[in-house]
Amino acid sequence: MITVALMMLQLSAAPAQAAPAPEAEIAPVNRVLDAMHAAASRADGDAYFATFTADGRFIGTDATERWTLPEFRAYAMPYFSQGKGWTYRPVTRVVTIAPIDCRCVAWFDEVLDNDAYGTTRGSGVLRLTEDGWKIEQYVLSFAVPNDKARAVVGVIKAD
């Protein structure tokens, strides 16, 4: 936590607009995210959870879904063990490497396509570890068009 706090302090002092990272620098981050999505689609729990840090978090679409990695593993592994995964296909992705000397923190946002939910969004943070880039936090959300937001909120409030 101290390391994260120091990195956030350093980020707050960084220039507001960092130059885009070269493709060669963001390619390893993209590979980790692609590997995570591919493992989920094949229901390969070991490969899926290997893309996360040990203290990683998964935040799902429901307000109650803020899982530590052990909690999310306990939830997902029974599905994976039955060959039931989930498929989110990346459509677009933007990766930013934090403009700090270590070049060891990246954040991203991506638009995803899913057969059941249509357009969704993933976002999160990765950290460069001794084992390479790992997902520190992944957030999955529904993409609600602005002109439909009131109707969606109305359905949620009616529950």
PDB file of C-alpha atoms in Angstrom, residues 150-159:
ATOM      1  CA  ARG A 150     -32.874   7.302 -17.491  1.00  0.00           C
ATOM      2  CA  ALA A 151     -34.846   4.234 -18.574  1.00  0.00           C
ATOM      3  CA  VAL A 152     -32.109   1.875 -17.307  1.00  0.00           C
ATOM      4  CA  VAL A 153     -31.880   3.730 -13.998  1.00  0.00           C
ATOM      5  CA  GLY A 154     -35.658   3.597 -13.734  1.00  0.00           C
ATOM      6  CA  VAL A 155     -35.637  -0.192 -14.098  1.00  0.00           C
ATOM      7  CA  ILE A 156     -32.922  -0.492 -11.448  1.00  0.00           C
ATOM      8  CA  LYS A 157     -34.737   1.806  -9.029  1.00  0.00           C
ATOM      9  CA  ALA A 158     -37.968  -0.146  -9.480  1.00  0.00           C
ATOM     10  CA  ASP A 159     -36.362  -3.226  -7.903  1.00  0.00           C
TER      11      ASP A 159
END
